[in-house]
PDB file of C-alpha atoms in Angstrom:
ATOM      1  CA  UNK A   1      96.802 107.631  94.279  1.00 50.00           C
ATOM      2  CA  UNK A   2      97.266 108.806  97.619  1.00 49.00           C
ATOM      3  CA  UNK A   3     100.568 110.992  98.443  1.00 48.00           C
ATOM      4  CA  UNK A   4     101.294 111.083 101.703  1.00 61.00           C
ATOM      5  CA  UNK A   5     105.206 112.323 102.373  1.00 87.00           C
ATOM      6  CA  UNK A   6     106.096 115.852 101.646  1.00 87.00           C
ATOM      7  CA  UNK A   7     108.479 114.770  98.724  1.00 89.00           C
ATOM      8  CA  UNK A   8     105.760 112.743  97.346  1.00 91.00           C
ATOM      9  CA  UNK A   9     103.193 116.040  97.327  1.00 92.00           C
ATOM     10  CA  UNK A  10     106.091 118.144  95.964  1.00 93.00           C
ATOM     11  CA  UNK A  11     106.823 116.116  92.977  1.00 93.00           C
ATOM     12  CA  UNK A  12     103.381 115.368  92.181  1.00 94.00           C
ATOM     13  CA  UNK A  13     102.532 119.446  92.032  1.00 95.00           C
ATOM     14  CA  UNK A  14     104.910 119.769  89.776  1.00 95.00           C
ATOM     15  CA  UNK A  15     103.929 117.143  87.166  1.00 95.00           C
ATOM     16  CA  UNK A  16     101.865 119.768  86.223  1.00 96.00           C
ATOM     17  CA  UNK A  17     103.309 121.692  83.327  1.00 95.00           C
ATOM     18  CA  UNK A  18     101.041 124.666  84.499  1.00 95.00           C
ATOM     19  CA  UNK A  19     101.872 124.309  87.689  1.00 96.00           C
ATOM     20  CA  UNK A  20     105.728 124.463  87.008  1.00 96.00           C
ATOM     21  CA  UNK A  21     105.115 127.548  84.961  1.00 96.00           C
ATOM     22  CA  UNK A  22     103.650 128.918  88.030  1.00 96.00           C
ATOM     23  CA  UNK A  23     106.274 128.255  90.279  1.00 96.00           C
ATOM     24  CA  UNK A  24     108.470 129.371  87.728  1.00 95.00           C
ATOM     25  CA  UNK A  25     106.699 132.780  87.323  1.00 96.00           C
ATOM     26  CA  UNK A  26     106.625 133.121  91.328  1.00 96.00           C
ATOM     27  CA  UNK A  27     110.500 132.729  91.597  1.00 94.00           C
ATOM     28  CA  UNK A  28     110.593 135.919  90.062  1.00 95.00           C
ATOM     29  CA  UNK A  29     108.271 137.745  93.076  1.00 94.00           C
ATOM     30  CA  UNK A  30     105.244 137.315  94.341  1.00 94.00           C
ATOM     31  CA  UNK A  31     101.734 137.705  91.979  1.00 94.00           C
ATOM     32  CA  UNK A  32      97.874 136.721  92.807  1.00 92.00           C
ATOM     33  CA  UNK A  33      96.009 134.346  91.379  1.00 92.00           C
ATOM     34  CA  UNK A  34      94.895 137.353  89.094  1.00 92.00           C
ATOM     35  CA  UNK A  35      97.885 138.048  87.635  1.00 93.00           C
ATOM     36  CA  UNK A  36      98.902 134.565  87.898  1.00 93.00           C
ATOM     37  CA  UNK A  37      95.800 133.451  85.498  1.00 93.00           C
ATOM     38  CA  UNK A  38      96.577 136.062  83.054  1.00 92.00           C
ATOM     39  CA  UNK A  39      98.808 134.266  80.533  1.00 91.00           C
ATOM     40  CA  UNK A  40      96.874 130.502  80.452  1.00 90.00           C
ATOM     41  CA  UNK A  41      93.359 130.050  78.887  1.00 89.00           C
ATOM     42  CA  UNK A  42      91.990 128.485  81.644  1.00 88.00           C
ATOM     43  CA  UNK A  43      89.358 130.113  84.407  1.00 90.00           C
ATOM     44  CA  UNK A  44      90.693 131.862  87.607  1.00 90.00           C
ATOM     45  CA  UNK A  45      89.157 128.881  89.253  1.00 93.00           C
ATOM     46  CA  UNK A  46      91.149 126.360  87.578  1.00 94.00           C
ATOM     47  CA  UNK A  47      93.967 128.625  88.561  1.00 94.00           C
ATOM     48  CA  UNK A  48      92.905 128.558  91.995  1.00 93.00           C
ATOM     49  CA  UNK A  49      92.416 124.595  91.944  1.00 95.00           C
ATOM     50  CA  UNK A  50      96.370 125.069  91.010  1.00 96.00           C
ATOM     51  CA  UNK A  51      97.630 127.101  93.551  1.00 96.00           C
ATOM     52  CA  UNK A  52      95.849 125.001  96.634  1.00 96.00           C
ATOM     53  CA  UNK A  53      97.823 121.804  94.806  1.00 96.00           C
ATOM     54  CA  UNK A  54     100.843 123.641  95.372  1.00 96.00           C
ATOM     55  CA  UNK A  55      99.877 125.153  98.489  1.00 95.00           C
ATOM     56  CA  UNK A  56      99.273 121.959  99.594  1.00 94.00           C
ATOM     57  CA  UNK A  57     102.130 120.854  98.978  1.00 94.00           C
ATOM     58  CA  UNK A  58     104.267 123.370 100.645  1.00 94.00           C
ATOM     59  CA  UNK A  59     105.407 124.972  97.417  1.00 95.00           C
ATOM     60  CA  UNK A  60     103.456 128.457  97.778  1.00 96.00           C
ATOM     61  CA  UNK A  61     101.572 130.089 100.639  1.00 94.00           C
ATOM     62  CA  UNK A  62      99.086 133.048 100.033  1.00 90.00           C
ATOM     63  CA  UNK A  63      99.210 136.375 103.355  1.00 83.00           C
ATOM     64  CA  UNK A  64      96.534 139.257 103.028  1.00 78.00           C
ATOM     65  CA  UNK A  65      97.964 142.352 102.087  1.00 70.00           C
ATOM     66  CA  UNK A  66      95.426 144.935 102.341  1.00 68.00           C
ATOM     67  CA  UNK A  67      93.176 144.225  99.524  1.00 73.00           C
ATOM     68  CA  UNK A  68      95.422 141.808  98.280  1.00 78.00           C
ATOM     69  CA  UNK A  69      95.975 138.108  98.496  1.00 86.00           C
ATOM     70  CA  UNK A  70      99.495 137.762  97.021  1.00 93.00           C
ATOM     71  CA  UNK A  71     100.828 134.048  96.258  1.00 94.00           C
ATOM     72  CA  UNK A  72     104.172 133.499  97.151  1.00 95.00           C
ATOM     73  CA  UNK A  73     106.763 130.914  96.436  1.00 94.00           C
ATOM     74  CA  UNK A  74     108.374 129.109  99.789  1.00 94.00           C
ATOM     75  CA  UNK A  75     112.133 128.469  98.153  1.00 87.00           C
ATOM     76  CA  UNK A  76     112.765 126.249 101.233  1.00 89.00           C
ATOM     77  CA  UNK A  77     110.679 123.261 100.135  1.00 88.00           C
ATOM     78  CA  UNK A  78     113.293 123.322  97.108  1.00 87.00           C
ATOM     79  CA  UNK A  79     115.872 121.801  99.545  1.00 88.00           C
ATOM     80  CA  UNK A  80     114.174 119.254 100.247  1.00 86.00           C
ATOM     81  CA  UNK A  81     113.738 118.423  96.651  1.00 88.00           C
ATOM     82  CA  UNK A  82     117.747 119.156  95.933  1.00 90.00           C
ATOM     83  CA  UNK A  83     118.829 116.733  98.646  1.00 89.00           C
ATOM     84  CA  UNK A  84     116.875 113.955  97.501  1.00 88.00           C
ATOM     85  CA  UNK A  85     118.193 114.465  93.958  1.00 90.00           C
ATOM     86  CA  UNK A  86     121.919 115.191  95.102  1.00 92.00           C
ATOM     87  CA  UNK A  87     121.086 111.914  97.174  1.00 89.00           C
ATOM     88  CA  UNK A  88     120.949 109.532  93.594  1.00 89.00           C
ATOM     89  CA  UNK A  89     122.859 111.980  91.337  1.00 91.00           C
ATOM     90  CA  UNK A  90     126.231 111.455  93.745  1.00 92.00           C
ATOM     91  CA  UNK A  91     124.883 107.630  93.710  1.00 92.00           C
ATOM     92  CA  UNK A  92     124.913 107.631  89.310  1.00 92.00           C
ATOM     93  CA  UNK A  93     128.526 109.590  89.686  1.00 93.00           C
ATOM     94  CA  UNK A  94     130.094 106.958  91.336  1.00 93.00           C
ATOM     95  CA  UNK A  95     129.060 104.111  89.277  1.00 93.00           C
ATOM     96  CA  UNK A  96     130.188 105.956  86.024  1.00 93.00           C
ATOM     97  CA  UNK A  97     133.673 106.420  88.012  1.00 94.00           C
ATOM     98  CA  UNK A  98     133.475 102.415  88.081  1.00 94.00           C
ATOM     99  CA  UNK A  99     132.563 102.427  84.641  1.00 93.00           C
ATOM    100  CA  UNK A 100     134.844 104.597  83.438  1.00 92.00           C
ATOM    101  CA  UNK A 101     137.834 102.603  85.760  1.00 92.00           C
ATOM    102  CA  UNK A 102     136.799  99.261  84.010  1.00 93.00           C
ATOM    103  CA  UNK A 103     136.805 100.655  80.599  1.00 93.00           C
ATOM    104  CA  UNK A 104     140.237 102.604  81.501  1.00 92.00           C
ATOM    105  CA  UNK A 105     141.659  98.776  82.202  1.00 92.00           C
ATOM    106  CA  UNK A 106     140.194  97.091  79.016  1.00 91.00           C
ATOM    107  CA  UNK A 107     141.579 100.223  77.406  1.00 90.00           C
ATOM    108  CA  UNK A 108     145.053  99.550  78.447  1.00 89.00           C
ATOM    109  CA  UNK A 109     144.374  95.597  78.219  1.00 88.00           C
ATOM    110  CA  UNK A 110     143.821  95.666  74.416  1.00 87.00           C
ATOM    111  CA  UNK A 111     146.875  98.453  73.941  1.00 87.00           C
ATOM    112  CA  UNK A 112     148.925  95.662  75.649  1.00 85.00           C
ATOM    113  CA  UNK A 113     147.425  92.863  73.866  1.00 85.00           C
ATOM    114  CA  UNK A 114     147.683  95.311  70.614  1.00 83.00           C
ATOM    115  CA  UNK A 115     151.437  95.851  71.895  1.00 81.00           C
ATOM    116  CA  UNK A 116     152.927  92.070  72.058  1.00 82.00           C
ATOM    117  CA  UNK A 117     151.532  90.812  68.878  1.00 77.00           C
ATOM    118  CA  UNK A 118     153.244  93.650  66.995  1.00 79.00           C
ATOM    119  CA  UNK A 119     156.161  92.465  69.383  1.00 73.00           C
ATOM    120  CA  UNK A 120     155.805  88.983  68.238  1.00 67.00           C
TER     121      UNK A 120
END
């Protein structure tokens, strides 16, 4: 499959459950692929293969620091993420205030209905 859009690349990184543990790990500060490879039971080079996903798609960036080559997390490609989602969830919110309108009437339709034949 071939990703092309930004979103696309984002989302597909983090199918990943690795790769979400990563990011998750790098929200709390920066770490190299050392430290980074530490907890999972896979080679540094599968944790490498990783980290260029995820560099690739915009979600971490490495910098030399003296002897060090720290990974860090770029929060700012979560925004693009949150508006997309904020995009469909305020889309699902206002068809359950529909729903829950309709279902409000039929409510009050059958307590009517309920209403005149103790009436009659």
């Amino acid at each position: 499959m071939v990703v092309d859009d930004q979103l696309s690349r984002v989302f597909s990184a983090l199918a990943d459950p690795i790769r979400r543990d990563m990011v998750a790990r790098l929200a709390v500060g920066d770490a190299t692929v050392n430290e980074l490879a530490e907890p999972y039971s896979v080679t540094v080079q599968a944790v490498s293969k990783h980290l260029k996903v995820l560099e690739d798609a915009g979600l971490v960036s490495r910098r030399k620091q003296a002897q060090r080559r720290p990974v860090h997390l770029e929060a700012e490609v979560f925004d693009l993420m949150t508006k997309w989602i904020e995009r469909y969830r305020r889309e699902a919110e206002q068809r359950y205030r529909r729903l829950d309108a309709v279902l409000a009437e039929l409510a009050e339709a059958s307590e009517q209905t309920r209403a005149q034949g103790e009436a009659s």
